[in-house]
Short mmCIF file of C-alpha atoms in Angstrom, two decimals:
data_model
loop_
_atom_site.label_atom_id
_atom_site.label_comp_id
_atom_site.label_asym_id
_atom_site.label_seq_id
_atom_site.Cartn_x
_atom_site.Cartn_y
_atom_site.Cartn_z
CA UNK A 1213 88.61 61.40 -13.44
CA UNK A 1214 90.17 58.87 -11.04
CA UNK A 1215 87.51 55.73 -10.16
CA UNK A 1216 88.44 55.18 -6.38
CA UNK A 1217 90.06 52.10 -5.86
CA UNK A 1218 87.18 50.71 -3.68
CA UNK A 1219 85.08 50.83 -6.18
CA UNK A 1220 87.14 49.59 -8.66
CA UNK A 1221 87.08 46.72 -6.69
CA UNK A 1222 84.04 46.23 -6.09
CA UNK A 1223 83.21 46.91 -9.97
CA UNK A 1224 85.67 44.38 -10.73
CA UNK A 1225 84.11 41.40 -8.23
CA UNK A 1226 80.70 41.92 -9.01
CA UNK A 1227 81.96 41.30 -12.50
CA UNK A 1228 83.77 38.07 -11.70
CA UNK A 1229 80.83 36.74 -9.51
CA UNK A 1230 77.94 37.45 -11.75
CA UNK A 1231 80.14 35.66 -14.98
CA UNK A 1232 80.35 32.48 -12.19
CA UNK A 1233 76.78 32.66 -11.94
CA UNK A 1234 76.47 32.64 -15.68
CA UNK A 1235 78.14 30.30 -16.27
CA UNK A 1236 76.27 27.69 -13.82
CA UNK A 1237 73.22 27.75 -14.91
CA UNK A 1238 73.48 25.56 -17.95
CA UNK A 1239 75.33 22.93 -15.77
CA UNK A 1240 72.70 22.99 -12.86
CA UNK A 1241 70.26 22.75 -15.73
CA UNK A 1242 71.96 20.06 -17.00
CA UNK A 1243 69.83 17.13 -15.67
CA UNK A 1244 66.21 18.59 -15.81
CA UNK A 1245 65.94 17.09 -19.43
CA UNK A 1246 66.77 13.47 -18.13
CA UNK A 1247 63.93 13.78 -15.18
CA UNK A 1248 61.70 16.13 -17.13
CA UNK A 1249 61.70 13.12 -19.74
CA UNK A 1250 61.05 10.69 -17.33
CA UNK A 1251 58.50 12.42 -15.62
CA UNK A 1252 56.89 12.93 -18.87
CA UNK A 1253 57.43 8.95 -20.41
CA UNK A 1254 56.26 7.77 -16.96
CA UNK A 1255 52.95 9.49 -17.50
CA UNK A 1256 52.44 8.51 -21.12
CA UNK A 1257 53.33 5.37 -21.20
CA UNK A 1258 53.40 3.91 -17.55
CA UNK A 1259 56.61 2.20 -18.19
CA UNK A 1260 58.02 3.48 -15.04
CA UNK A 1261 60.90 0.63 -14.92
CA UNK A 1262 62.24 0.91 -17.74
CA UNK A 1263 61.81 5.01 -17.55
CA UNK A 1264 64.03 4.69 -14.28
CA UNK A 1265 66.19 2.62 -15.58
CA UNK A 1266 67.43 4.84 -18.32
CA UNK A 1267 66.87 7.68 -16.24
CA UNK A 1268 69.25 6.64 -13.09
CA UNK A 1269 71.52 5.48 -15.87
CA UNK A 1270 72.15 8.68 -17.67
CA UNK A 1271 72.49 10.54 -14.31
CA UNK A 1272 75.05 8.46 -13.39
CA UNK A 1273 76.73 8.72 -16.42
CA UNK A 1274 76.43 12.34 -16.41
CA UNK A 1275 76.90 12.91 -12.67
CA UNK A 1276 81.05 13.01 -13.31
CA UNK A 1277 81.30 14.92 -16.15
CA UNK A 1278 79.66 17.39 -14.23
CA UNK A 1279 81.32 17.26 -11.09
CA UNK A 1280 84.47 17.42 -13.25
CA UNK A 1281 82.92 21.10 -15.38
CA UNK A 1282 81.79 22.73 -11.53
CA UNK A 1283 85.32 22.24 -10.41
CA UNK A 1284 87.10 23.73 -13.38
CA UNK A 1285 84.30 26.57 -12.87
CA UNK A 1286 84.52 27.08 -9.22
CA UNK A 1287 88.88 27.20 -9.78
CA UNK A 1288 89.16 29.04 -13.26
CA UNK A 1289 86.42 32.11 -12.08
CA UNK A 1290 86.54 32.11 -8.46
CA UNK A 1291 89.81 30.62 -7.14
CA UNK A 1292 87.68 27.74 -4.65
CA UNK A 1293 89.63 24.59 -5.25
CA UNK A 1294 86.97 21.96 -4.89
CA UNK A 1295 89.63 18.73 -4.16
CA UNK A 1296 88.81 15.38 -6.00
CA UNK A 1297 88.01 12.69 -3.34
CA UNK A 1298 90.49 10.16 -2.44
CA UNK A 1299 91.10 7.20 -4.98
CA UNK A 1300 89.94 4.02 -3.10
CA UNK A 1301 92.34 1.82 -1.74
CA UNK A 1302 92.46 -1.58 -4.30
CA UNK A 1303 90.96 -4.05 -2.63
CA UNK A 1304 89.01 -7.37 -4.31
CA UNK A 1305 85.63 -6.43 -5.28
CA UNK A 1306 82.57 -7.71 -2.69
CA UNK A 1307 79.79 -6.52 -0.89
CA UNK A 1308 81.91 -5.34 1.71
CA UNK A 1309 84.50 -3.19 -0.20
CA UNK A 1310 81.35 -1.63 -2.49
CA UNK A 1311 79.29 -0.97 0.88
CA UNK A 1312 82.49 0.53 3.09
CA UNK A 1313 82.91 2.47 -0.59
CA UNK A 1314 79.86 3.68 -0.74
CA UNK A 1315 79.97 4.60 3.09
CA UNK A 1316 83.23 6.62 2.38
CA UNK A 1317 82.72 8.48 -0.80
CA UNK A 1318 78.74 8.92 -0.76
CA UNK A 1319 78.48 9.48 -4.47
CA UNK A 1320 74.73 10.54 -3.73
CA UNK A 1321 75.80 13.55 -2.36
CA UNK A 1322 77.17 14.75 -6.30
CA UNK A 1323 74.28 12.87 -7.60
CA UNK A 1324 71.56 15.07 -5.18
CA UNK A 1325 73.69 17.94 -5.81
CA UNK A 1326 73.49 17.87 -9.79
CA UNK A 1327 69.65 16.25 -9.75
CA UNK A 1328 68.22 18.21 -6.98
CA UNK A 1329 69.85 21.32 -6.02
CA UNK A 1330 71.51 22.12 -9.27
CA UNK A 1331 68.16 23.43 -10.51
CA UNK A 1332 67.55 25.28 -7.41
CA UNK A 1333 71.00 27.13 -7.87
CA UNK A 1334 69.84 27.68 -11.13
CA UNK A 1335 66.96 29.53 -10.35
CA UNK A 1336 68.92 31.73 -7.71
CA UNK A 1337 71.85 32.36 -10.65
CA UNK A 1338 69.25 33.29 -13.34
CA UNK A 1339 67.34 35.97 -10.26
CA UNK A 1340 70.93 37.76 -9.98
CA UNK A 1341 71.57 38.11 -13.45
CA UNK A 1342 67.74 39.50 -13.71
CA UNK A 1343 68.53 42.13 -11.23
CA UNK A 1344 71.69 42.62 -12.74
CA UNK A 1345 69.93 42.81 -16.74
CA UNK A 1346 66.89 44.96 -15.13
CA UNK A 1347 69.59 47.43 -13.08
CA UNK A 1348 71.51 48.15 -15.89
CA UNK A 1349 68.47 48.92 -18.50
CA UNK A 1350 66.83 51.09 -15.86
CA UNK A 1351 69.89 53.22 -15.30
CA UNK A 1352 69.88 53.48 -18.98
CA UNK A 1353 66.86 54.23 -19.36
CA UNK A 1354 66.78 57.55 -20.96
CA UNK A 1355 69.67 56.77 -23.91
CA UNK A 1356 67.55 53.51 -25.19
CA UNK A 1357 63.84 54.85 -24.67
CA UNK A 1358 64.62 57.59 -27.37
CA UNK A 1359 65.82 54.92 -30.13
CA UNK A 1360 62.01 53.42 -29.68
CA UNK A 1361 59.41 54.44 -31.89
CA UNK A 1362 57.01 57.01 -30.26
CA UNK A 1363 54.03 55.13 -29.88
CA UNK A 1364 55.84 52.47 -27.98
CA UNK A 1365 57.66 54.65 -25.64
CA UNK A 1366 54.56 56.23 -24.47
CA UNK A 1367 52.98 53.34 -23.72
CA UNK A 1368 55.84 51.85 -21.79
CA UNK A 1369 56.81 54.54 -20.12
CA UNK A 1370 54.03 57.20 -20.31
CA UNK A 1371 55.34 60.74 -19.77
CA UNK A 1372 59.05 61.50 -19.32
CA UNK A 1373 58.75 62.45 -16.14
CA UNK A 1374 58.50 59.03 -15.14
CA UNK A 1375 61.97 57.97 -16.60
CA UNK A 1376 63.63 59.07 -13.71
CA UNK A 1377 61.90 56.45 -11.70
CA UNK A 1378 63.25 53.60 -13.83
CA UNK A 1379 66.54 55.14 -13.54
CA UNK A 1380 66.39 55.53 -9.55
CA UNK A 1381 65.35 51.91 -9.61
CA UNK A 1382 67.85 50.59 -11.62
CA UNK A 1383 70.76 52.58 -9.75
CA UNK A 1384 69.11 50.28 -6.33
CA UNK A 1385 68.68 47.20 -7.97
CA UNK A 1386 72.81 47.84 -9.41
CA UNK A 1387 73.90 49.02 -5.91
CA UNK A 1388 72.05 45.47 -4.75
CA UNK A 1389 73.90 43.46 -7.30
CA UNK A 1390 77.62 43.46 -5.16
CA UNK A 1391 75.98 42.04 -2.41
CA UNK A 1392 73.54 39.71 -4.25
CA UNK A 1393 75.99 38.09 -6.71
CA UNK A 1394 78.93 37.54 -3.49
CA UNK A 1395 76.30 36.30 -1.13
CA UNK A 1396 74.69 33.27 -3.91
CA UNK A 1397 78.74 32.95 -4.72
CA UNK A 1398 80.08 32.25 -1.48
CA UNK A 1399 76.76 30.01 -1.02
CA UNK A 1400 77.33 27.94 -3.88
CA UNK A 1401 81.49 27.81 -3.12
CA UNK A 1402 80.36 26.34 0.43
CA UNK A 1403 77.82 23.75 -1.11
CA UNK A 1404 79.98 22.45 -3.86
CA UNK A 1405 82.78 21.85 -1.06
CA UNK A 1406 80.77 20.06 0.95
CA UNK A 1407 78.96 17.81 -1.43
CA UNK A 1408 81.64 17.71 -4.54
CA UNK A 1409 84.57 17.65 -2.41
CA UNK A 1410 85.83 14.87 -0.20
CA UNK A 1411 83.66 13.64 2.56
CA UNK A 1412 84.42 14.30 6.21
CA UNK A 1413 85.45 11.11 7.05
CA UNK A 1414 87.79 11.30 3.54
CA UNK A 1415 89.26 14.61 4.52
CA UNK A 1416 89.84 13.26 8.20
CA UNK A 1417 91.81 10.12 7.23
CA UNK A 1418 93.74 12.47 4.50
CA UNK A 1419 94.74 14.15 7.06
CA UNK A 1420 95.73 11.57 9.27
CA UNK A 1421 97.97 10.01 6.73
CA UNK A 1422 99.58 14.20 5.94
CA UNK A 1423 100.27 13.87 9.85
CA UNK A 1424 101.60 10.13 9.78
CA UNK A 1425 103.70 11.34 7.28
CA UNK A 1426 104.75 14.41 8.59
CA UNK A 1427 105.49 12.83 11.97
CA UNK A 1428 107.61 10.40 10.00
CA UNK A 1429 109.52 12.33 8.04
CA UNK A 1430 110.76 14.51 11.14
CA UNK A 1431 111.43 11.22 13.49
CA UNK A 1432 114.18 10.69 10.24
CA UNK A 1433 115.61 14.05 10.17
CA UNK A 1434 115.61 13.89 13.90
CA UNK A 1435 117.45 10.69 13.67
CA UNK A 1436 119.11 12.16 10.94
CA UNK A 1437 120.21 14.85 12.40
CA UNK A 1438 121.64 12.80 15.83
CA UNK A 1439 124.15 10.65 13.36
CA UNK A 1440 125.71 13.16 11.97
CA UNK A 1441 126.32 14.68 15.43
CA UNK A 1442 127.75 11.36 16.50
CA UNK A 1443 129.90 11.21 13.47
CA UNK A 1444 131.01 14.82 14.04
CA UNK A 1445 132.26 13.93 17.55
CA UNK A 1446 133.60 11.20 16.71
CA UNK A 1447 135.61 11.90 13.71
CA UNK A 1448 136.31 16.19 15.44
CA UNK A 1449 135.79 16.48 19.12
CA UNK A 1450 136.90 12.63 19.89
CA UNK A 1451 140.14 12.27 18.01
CA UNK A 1452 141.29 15.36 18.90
CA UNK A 1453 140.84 14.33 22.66
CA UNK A 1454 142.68 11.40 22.06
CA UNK A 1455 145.80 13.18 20.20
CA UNK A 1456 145.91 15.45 23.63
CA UNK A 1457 146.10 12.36 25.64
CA UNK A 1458 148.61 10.52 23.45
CA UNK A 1459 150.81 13.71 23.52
CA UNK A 1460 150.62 13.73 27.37
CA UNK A 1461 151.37 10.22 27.76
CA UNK A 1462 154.81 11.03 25.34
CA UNK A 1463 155.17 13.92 27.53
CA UNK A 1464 155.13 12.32 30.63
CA UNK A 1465 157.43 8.80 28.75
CA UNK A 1466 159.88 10.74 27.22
CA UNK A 1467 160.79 13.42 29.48
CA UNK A 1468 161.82 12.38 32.85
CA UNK A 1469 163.93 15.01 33.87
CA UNK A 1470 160.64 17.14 34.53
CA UNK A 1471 160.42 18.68 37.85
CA UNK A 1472 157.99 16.49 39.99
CA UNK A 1473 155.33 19.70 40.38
CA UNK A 1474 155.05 19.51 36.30
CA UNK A 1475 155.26 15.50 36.14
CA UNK A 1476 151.77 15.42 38.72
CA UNK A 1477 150.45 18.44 36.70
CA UNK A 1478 150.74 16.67 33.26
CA UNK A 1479 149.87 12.75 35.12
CA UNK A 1480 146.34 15.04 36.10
CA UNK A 1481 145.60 16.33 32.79
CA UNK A 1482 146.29 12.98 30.80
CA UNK A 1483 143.96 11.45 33.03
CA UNK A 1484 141.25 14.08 32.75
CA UNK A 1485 141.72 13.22 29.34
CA UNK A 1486 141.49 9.81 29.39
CA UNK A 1487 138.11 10.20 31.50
CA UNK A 1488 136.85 12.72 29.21
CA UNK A 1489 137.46 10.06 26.28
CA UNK A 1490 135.01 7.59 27.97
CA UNK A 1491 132.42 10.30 28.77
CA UNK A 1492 132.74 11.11 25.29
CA UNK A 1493 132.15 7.06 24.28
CA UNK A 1494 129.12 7.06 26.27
CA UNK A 1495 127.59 10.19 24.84
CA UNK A 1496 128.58 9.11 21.68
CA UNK A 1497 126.79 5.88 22.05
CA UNK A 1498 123.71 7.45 23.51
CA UNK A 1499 122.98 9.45 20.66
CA UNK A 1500 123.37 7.10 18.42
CA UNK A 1501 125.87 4.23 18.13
CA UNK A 1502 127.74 3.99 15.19
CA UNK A 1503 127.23 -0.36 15.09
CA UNK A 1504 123.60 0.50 14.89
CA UNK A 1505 123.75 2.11 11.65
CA UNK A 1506 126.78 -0.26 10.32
CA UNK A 1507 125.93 -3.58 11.60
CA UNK A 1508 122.42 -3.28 12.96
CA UNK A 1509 120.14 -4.13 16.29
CA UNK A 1510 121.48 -7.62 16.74
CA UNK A 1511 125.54 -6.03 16.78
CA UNK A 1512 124.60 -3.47 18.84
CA UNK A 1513 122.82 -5.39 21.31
CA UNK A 1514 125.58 -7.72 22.10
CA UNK A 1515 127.93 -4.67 22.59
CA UNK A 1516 125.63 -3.12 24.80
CA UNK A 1517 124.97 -6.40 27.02
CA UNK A 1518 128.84 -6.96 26.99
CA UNK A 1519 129.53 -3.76 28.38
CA UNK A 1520 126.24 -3.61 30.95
CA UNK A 1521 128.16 -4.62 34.37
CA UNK A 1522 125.43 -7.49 35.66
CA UNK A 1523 124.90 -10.34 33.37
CA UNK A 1524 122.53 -10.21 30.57
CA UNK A 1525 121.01 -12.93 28.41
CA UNK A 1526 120.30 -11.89 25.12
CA UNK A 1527 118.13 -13.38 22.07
CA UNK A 1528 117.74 -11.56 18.88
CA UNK A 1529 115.20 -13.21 15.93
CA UNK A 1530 114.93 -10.82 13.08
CA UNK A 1531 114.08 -11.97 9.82
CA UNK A 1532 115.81 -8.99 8.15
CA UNK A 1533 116.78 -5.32 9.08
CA UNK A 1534 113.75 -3.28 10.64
CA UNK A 1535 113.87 0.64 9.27
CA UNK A 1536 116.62 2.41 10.78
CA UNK A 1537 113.79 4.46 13.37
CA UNK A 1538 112.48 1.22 14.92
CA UNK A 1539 116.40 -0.05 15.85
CA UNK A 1540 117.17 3.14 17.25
CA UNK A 1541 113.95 3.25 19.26
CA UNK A 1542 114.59 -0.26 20.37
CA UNK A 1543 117.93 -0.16 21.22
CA UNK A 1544 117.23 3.17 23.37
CA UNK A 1545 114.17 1.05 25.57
CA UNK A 1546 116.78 -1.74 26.25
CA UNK A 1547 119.97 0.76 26.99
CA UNK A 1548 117.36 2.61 29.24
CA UNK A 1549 115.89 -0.51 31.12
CA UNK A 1550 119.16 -1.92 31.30
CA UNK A 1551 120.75 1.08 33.18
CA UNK A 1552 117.85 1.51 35.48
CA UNK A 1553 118.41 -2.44 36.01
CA UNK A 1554 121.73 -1.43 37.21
CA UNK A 1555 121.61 1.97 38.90
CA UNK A 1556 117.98 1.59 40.53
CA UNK A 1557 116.82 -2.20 41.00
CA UNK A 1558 119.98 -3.46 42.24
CA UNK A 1559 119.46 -6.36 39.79
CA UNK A 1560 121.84 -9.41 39.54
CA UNK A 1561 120.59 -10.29 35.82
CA UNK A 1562 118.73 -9.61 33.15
CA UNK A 1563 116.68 -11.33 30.01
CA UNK A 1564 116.08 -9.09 26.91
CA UNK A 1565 114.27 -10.56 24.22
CA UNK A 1566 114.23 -9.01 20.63
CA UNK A 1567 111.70 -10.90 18.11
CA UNK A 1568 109.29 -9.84 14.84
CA UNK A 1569 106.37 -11.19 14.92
CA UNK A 1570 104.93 -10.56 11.44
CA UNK A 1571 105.39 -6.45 10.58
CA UNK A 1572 105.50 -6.16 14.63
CA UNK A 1573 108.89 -5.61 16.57
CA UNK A 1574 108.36 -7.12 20.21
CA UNK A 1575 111.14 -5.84 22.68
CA UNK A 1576 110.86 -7.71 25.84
CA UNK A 1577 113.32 -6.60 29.07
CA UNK A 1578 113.22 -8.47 32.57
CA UNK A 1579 115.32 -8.11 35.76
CA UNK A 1580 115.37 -9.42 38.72
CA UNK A 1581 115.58 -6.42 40.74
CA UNK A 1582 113.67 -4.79 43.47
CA UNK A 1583 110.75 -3.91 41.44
CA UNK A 1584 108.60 -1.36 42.23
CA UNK A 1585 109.48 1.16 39.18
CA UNK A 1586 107.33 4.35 38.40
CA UNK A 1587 105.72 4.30 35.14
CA UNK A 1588 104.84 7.66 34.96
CA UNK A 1589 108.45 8.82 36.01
CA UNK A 1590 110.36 11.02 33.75
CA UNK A 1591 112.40 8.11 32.16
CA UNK A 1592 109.90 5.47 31.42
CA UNK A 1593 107.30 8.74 30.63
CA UNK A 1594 110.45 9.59 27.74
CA UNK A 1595 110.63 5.97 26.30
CA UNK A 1596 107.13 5.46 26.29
CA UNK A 1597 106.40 8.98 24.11
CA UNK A 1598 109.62 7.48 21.95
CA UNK A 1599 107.75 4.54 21.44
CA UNK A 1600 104.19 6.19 20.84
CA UNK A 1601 106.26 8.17 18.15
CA UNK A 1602 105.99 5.22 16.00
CA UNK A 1603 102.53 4.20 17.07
CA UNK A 1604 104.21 1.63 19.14
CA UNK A 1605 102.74 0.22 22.61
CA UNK A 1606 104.81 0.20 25.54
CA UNK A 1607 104.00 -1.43 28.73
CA UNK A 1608 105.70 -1.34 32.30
CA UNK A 1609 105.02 -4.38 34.89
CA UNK A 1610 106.82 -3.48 38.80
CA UNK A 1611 105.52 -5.10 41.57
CA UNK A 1612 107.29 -4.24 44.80
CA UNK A 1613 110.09 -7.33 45.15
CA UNK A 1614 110.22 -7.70 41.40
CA UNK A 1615 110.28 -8.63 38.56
CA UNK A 1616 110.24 -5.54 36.21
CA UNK A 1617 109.13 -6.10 32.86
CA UNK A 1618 108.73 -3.61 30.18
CA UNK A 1619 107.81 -4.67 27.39
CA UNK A 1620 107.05 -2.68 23.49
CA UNK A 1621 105.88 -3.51 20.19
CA UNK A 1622 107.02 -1.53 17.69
CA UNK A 1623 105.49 -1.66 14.03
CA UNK A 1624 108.37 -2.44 11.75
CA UNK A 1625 106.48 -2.31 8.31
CA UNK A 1626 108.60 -1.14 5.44
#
């Protein structure tokens, strides 16, 4: 006969559940000796210091090495993963650090869970394995009554008529067990994660720092990503450009018995390709420029406020390199408030100071111009989410008649 595969699987849980519950009842047991004993001295003696003393010590002694048992149990029979709380960050021991401790893990939380509800589990764990004991000798009823000697059969169960009873009863109480054994399961899955586990302030900064993390670690393979596009057309789509304009150039220098038709033809495409060159420098240096990565912010500064067409006074104070995202961010808010110097303020110069200030990157750009720049257009919007990327602080002064100012401070901790 084929067992249905529902109930298979429900044979099969109830089986896993009710050995969980067995095996947590001598752990949630655990600590009723320590305040059954104390309870007990307390009375005898009326040494209730010392009582409490040896008392708290032994439950917090013993507090761990439980903690440690219910998560092996919890992810050995039932799969729950109850995660270890955070390791405190070192810091020098004083009130403070123990009390902002003590504030973030709550160790009382394991302690009340072991000394107070353990025992209450306990009792719930030992009531489904009584239904579960109770179900399985009623529905047996009739094989193990006949192996008892004949007066004490009929005085348990009287007549035979009333086995049938016991056996109805026990086939209940088993078709209660599934639900029984799941239900104190999933309760005691839910309690250990909320009082074993991490607490919610611990699993909120965890996550924070996965998410700092994560955000990092893409801002690099964006960045990533954007060099080797600027090395690819550089070293591929550039040179190749500049072969075609060479060859033109020979063309044009070497042959000048071309018809004049051909001569204007090939003077057109040699300067197409020429312009398409410098269109290609410029896109090439707005995605990333390749002095940045060799030389650094200070190099690539001074290129950029050489080529910038009003003049620009520049002064870079870096103690050492900043991590290859913060130059690239930087550089981009002074290319960007530089060209909108030029384009849009009709500035005649411009101040951009670059300094690091302890593990803080101030970028500072001012212009004379007309002033009156929208912070929340789409250009400043871009440079201030590029600067937010880094948990950076951007800032945007524009009265009408000038100056602009925009300033950011960019976190440059290694």
């Amino acid at each position: 006969m084929t067992i249905p595969a529902g109930l298979r699987r429900t044979v099969l849980r109830t089986q896993r559940d009710t050995g969980f519950l067995a095996a947590g009842v001598l752990p949630h047991l655990a600590l009723v000796p320590v305040w059954a004993w104390a309870a007990a001295t307390t009375a005898r003696t009326g040494n209730w210091l010392l009582t409490v003393s040896v008392s708290a010590a032994l439950v917090l002694l013993g507090a761990p090495v439980l903690t440690a048992v219910q998560r092996v149990r919890y992810r050995v029979l039932i799969g729950v993963d109850v995660p270890r709380p955070a390791p405190a960050a070192p810091e020098r021991r004083t009130w403070a650090s123990t009390v902002r401790w003590l504030a973030a893990t709550r160790p009382w939380r394991r302690i009340g869970y072991h000394l107070l509800l353990g025992p209450l589990l306990a009792l719930l764990e030992l009531s489904v394995l009584a239904v579960a004991a109770a179900g399985s000798a009623g529905v047996i009823a009739y094989a193990w009554s006949w192996a008892l000697p004949t007066g004490i059969r009929q005085g348990w169960f009287g007549c035979l008529t009333q086995l049938p009873a016991y056996t109805a009863v026990g086939l209940l109480l088993l078709c209660a067990l599934p639900w029984a054994a799941r239900a104190v399961a999933r309760a005691e899955a839910r309690l250990a994660s909320g009082l074993l586990g991490p607490s919610r302030a611990q699993r909120l900064q965890e996550r924070v720092d996965q998410l700092a993390v994560s955000r990092t670690d893409l801002i690099e393979a964006v960045d990533a990503e954007r060099r080797r596009i600027e090395r690819d057309l550089h070293d591929g789509t550039q040179q190749r450009l500049v072969s075609l304009a060479v060859n033109l150039g020979l063309a044009m220098a070497t042959r000048p018995d071309l018809p004049s038709d051909a001569r204007e033809v090939i003077a057109r495409a040699h300067l197409e390709a020429k312009e398409a060159i410098a269109e290609l420098n410029d896109l090439v240096r707005g995605l990333h420029p390749a002095v940045l990565e060799d030389r650094g912010l200070d190099a690539a500064l001074s290129g950029l406020a050489a080529r910038t067409p009003l003049p620009v006074r520049l002064r870079v104070d870096l103690e050492e390199r900043v991590a290859p995202g913060v130059e690239s961010v930087a550089y981009f808010v002074i290319s960007e408030a530089l060209t909108n110097a030029t384009k849009h303020a009709d500035a005649m110069r411009a101040e951009v100071t670059v300094h690091q200030v302890g593990e803080v990157l101030r970028v500072r750009v001012t212009d004379d111009g007309l002033g009156g720049a929208d912070a929340a257009g789409t250009g400043l919007t871009g440079l201030a989410k590029r600067v937010g990327s880094l948990d950076g602080v951007f800032h945007v002064s524009s009265p009408v008649g000038g100056p602009t100012t925009i300033t950011a401070e960019l976190p440059c901790a290694r």
